[in-house]
PDB file of C-alpha atoms in Angstrom:
ATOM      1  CA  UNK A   1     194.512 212.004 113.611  1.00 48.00           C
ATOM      2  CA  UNK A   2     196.234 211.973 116.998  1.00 49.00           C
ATOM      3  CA  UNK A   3     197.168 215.831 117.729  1.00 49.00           C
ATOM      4  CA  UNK A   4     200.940 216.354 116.892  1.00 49.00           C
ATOM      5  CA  UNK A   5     203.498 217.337 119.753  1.00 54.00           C
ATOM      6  CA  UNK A   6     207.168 218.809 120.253  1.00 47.00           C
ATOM      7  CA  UNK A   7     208.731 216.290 118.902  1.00 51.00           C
ATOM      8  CA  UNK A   8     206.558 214.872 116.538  1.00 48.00           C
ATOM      9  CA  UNK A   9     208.067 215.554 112.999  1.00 47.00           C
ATOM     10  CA  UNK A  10     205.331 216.371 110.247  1.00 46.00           C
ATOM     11  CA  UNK A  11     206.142 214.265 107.195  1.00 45.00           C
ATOM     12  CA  UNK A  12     207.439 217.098 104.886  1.00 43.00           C
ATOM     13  CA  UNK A  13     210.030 218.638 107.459  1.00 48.00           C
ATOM     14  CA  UNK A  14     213.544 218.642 106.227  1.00 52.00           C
ATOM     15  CA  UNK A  15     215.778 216.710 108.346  1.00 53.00           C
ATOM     16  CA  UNK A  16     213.157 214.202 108.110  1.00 49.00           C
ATOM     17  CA  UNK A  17     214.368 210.262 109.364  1.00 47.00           C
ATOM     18  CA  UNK A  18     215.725 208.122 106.752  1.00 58.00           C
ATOM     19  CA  UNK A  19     213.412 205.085 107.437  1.00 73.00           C
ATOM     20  CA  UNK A  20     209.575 206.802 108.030  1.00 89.00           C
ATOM     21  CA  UNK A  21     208.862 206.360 111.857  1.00 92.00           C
ATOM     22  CA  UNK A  22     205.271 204.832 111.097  1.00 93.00           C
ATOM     23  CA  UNK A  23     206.827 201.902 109.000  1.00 91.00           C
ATOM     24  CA  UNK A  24     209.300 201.766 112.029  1.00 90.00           C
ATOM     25  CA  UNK A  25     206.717 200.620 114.130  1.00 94.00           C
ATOM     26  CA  UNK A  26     204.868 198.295 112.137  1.00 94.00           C
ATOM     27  CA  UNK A  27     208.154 196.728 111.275  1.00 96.00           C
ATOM     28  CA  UNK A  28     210.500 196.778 114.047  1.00 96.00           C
ATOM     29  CA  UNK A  29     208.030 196.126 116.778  1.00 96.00           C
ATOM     30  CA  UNK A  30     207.026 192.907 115.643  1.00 97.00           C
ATOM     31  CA  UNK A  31     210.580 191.711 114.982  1.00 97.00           C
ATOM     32  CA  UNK A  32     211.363 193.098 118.949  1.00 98.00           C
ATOM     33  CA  UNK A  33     207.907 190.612 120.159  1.00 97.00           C
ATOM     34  CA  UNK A  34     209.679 188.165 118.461  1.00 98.00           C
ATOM     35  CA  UNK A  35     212.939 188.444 119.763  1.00 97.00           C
ATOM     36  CA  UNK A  36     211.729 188.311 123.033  1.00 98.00           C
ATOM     37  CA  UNK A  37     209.828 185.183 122.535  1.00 97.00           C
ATOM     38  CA  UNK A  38     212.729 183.481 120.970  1.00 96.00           C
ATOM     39  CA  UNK A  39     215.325 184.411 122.849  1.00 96.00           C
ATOM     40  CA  UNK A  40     213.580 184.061 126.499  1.00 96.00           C
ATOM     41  CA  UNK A  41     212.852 180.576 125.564  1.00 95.00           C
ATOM     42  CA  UNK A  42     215.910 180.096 124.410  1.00 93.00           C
ATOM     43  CA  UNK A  43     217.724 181.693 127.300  1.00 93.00           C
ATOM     44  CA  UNK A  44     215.393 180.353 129.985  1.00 94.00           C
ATOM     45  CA  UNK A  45     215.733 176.335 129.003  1.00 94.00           C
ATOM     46  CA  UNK A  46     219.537 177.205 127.734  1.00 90.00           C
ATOM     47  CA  UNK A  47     220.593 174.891 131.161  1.00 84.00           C
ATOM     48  CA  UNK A  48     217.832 172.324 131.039  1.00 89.00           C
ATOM     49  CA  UNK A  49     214.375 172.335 131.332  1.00 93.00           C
ATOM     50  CA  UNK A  50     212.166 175.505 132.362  1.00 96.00           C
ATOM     51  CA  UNK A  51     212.342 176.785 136.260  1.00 96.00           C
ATOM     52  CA  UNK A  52     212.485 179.768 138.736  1.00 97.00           C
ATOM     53  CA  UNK A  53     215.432 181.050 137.018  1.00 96.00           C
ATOM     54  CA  UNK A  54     213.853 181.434 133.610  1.00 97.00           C
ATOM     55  CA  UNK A  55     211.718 183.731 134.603  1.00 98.00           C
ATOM     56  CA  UNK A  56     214.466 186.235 135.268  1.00 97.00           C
ATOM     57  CA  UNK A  57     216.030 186.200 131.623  1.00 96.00           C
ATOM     58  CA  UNK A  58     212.464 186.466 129.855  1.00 97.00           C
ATOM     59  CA  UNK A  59     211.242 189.110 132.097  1.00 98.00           C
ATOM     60  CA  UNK A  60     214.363 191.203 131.586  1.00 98.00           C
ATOM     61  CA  UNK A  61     213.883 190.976 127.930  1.00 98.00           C
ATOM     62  CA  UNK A  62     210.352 191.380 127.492  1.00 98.00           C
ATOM     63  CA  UNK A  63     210.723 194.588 129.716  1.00 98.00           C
ATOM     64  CA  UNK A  64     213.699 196.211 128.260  1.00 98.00           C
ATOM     65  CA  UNK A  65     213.411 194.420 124.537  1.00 98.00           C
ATOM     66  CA  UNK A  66     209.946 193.560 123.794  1.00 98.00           C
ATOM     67  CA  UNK A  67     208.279 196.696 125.888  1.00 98.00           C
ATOM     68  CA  UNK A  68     210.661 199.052 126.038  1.00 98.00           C
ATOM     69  CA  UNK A  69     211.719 199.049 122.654  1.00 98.00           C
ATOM     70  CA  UNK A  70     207.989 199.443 121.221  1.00 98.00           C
ATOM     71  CA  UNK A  71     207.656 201.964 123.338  1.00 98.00           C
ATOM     72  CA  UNK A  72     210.311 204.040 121.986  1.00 98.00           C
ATOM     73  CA  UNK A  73     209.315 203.375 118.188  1.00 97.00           C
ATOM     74  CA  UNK A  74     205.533 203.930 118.830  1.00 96.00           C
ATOM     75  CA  UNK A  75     206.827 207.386 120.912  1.00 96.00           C
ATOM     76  CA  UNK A  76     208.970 208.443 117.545  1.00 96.00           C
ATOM     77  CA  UNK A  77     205.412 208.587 115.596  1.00 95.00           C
ATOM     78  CA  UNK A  78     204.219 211.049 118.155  1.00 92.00           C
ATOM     79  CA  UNK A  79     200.648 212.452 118.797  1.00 94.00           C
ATOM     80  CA  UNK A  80     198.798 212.578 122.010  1.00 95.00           C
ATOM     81  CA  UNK A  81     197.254 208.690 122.329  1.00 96.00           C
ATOM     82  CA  UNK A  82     200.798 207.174 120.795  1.00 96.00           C
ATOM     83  CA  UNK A  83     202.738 209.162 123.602  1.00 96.00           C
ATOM     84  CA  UNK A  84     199.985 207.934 126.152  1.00 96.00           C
ATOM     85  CA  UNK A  85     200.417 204.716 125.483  1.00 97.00           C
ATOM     86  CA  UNK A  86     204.244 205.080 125.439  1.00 97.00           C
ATOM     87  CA  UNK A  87     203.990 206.755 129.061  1.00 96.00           C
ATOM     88  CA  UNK A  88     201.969 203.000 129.840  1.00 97.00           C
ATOM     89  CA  UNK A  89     203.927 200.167 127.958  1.00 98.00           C
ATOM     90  CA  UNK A  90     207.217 202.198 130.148  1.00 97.00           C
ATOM     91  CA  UNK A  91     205.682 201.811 133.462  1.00 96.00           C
ATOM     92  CA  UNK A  92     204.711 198.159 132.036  1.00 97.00           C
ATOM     93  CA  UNK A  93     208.697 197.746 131.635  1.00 98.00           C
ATOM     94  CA  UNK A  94     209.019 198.743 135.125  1.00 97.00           C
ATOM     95  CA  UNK A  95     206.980 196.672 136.719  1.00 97.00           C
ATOM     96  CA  UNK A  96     207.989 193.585 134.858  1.00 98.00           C
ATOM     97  CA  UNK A  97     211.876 194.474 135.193  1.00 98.00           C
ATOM     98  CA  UNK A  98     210.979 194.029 138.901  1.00 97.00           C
ATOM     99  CA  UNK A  99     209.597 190.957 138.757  1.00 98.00           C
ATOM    100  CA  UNK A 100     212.417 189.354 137.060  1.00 98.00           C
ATOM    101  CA  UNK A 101     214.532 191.558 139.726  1.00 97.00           C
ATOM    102  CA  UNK A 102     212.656 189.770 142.256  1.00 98.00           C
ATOM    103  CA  UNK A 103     212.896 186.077 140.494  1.00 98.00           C
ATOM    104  CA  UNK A 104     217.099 186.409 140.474  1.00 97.00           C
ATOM    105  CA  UNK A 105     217.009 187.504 144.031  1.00 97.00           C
ATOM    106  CA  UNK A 106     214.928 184.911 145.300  1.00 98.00           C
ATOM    107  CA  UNK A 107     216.690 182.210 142.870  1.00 97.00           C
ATOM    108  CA  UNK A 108     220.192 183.419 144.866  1.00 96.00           C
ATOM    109  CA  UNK A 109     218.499 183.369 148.377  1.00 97.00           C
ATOM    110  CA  UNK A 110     217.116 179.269 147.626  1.00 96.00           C
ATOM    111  CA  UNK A 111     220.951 178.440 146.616  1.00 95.00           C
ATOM    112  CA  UNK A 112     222.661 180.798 149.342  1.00 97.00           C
ATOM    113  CA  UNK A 113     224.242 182.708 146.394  1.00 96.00           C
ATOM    114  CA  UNK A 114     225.714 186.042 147.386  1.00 96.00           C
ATOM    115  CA  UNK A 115     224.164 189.072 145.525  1.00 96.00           C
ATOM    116  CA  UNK A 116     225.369 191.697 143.121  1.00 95.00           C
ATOM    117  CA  UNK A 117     228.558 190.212 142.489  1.00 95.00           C
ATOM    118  CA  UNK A 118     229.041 191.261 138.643  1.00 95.00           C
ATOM    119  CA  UNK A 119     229.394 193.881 136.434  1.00 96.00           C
ATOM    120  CA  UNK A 120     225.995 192.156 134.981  1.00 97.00           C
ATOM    121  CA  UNK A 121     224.332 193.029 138.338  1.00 97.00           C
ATOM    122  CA  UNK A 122     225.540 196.338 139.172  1.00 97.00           C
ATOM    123  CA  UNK A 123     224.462 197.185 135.835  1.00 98.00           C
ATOM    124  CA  UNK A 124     221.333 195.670 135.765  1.00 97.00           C
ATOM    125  CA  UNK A 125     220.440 197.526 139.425  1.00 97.00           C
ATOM    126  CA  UNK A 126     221.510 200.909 137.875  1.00 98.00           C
ATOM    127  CA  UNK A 127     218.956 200.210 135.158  1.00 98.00           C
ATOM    128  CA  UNK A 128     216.092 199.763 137.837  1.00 96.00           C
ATOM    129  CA  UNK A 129     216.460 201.714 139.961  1.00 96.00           C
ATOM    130  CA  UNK A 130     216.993 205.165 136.884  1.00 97.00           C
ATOM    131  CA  UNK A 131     213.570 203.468 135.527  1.00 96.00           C
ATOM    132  CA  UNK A 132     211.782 203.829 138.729  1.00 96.00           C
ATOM    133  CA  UNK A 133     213.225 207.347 139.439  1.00 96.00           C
ATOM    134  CA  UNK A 134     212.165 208.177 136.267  1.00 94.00           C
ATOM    135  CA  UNK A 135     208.907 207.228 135.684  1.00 93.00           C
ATOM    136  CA  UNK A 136     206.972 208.775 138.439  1.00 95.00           C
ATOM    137  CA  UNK A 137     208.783 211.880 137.741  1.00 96.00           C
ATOM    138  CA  UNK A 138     208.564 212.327 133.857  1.00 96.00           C
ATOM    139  CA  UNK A 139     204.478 211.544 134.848  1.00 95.00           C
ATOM    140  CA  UNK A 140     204.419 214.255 136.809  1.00 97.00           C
ATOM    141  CA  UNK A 141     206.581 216.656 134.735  1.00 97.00           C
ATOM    142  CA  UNK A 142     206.029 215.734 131.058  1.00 96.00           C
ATOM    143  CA  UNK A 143     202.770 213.774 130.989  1.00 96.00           C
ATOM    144  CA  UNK A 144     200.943 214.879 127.768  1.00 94.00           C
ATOM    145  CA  UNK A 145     197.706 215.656 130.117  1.00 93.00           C
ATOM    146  CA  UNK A 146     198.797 216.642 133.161  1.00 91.00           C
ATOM    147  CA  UNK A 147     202.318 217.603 133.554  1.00 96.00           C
ATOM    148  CA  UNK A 148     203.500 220.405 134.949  1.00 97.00           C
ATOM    149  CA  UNK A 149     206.539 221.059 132.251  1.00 97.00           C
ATOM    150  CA  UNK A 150     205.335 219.340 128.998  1.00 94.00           C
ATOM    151  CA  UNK A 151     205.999 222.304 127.055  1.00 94.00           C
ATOM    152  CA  UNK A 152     209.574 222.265 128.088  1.00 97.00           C
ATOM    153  CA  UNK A 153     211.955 221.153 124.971  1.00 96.00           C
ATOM    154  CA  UNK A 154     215.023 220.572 127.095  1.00 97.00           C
ATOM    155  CA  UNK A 155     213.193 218.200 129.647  1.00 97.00           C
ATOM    156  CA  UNK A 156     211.817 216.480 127.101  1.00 97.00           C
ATOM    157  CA  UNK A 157     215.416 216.299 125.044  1.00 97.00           C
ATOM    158  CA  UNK A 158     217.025 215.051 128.111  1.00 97.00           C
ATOM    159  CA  UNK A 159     214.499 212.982 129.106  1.00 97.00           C
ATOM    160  CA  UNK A 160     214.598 211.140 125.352  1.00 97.00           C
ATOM    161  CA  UNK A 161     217.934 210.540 124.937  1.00 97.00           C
ATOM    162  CA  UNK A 162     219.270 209.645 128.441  1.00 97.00           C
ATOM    163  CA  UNK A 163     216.212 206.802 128.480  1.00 97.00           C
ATOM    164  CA  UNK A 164     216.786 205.723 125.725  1.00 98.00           C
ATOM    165  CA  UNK A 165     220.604 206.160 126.421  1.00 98.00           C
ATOM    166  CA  UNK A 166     219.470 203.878 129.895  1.00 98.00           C
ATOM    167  CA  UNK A 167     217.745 201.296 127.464  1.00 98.00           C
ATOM    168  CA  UNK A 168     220.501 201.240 125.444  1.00 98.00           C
ATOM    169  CA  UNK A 169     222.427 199.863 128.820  1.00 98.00           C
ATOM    170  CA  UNK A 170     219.466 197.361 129.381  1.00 98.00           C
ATOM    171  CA  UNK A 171     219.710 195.736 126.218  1.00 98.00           C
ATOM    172  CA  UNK A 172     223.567 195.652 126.782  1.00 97.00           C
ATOM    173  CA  UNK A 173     223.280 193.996 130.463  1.00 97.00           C
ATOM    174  CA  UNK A 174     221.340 191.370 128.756  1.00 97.00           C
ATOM    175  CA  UNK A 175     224.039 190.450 126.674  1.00 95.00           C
ATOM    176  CA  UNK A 176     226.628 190.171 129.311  1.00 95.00           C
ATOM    177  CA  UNK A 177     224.083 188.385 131.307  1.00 94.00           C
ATOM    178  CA  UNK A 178     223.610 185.387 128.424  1.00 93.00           C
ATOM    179  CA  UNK A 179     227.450 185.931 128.153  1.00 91.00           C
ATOM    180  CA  UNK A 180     228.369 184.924 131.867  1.00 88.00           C
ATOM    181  CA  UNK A 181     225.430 181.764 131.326  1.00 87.00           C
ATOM    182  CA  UNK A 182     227.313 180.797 128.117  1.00 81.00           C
ATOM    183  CA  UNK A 183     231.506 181.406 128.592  1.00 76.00           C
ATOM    184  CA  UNK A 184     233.142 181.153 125.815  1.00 77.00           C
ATOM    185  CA  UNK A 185     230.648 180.092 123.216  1.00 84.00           C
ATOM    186  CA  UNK A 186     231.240 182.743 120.851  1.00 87.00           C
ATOM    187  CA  UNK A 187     228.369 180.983 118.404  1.00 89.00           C
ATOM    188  CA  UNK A 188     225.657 181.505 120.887  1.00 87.00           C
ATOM    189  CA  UNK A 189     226.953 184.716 122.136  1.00 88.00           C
ATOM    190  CA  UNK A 190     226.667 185.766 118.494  1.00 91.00           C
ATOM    191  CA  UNK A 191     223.298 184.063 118.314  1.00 91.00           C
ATOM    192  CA  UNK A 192     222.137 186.052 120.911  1.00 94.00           C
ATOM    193  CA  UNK A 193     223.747 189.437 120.581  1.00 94.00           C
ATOM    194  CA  UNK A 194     223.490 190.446 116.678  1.00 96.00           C
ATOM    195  CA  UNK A 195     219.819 191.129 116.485  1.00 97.00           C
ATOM    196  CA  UNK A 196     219.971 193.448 119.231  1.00 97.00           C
ATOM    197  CA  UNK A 197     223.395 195.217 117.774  1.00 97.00           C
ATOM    198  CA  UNK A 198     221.223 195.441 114.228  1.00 97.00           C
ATOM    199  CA  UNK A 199     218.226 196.939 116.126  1.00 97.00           C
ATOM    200  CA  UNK A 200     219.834 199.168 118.665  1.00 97.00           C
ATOM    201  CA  UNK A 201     220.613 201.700 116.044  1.00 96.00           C
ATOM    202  CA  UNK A 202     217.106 202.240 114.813  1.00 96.00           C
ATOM    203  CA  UNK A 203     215.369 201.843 117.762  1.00 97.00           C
ATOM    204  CA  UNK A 204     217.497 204.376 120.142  1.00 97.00           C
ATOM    205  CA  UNK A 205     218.555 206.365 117.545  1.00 96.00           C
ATOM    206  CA  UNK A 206     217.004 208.604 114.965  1.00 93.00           C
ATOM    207  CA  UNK A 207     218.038 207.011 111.598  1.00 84.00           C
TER     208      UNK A 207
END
């Protein structure tokens, strides 16, 4: 068994989670891989067929939904390979997030679109830019091998909840994203939005 760490809650504790963490992962990270299949498809052909643009909708959810949100369930099991792996699928998110950064920002360039012009934008910058601040440093600091302050419980409690709290923003920007693509079609809006609403709660909180 994978060596336990801070915050890695041993099964008998009291103040235990409701739903056990393990079943958490086998069970919401599927449903998240599947969300971001359906709705990135669904998002990227939404105005026709597939093209440049699509890419920027399915990268933003497969790095903030589909990554991103495993990440945080497999990081509630704890132990030393689940938080590894965490530390990767993150830097994954990253790295994808900027490609479908770069895809919106060349799509605006081929039309002569101005940039950042929405609340969806600013937003969505903010996101990208606190991920890749925060990456290189939690490595450094927190890294379960390395780091120079792993052992410090109120680095690690800030860095948990204001990621996840950043996350939490992500998943939000891609709703008002599909909102600005879609107007007033509350259906679709719906459609779109109540999975991650039913999710957020158990994936960025501790329920």
């Amino acid at each position: 068994n994978d060596p336990p760490l801070l915050d890695s809650l041993p099964p008998s504790s009291p103040g235990m989670p409701v739903i056990d963490n393990n079943t958490k992962m086998t069970v919401l990270g599927p449903l998240m891989a599947l969300y971001t299949i359906a709705a990135g498809y669904y998002v990227g052909t939404a105005k026709g067929n597939w093209g440049w643009f699509s890419y920027h909708p399915a990268a933003m959810l497969l790095a903030f939904v589909g990554l991103a949100g495993n990440a945080i369930v497999m990081k509630k099991v704890g132990g030393l390979v689940k938080t590894r792996w965490h530390g990767y699928i993150m830097s994954a998110a990253a790295l994808v997030a900027a490609f479908g950064w770069y895809v919106i920002y060349s799509n605006k360039d081929m039309f002569g679109k101005p940039h950042a012009t929405t609340w969806h934008a600013w937003l969505g910058i903010f996101v990208m830019i606190n991920y890749f601040i925060v990456a290189p440093f939690i490595y450094y600091t927190l890294s379960p091998d390395a780091g120079t302050m792993k052992g410090n419980k109120t680095l690690r409690w800030v860095h948990k909840w204001s990621s996840r709290a950043t996350t939490g923003l992500a998943w939000v920007v891609c709703v008002m994203g599909w909102r600005t693509m879609q107007g007033d079609n509350l259906f679709n809006q719906a459609v779109f939005g109540a999975p991650l609403l039913l999710l957020a709660p158990l994936v960025l909180l501790d329920l």
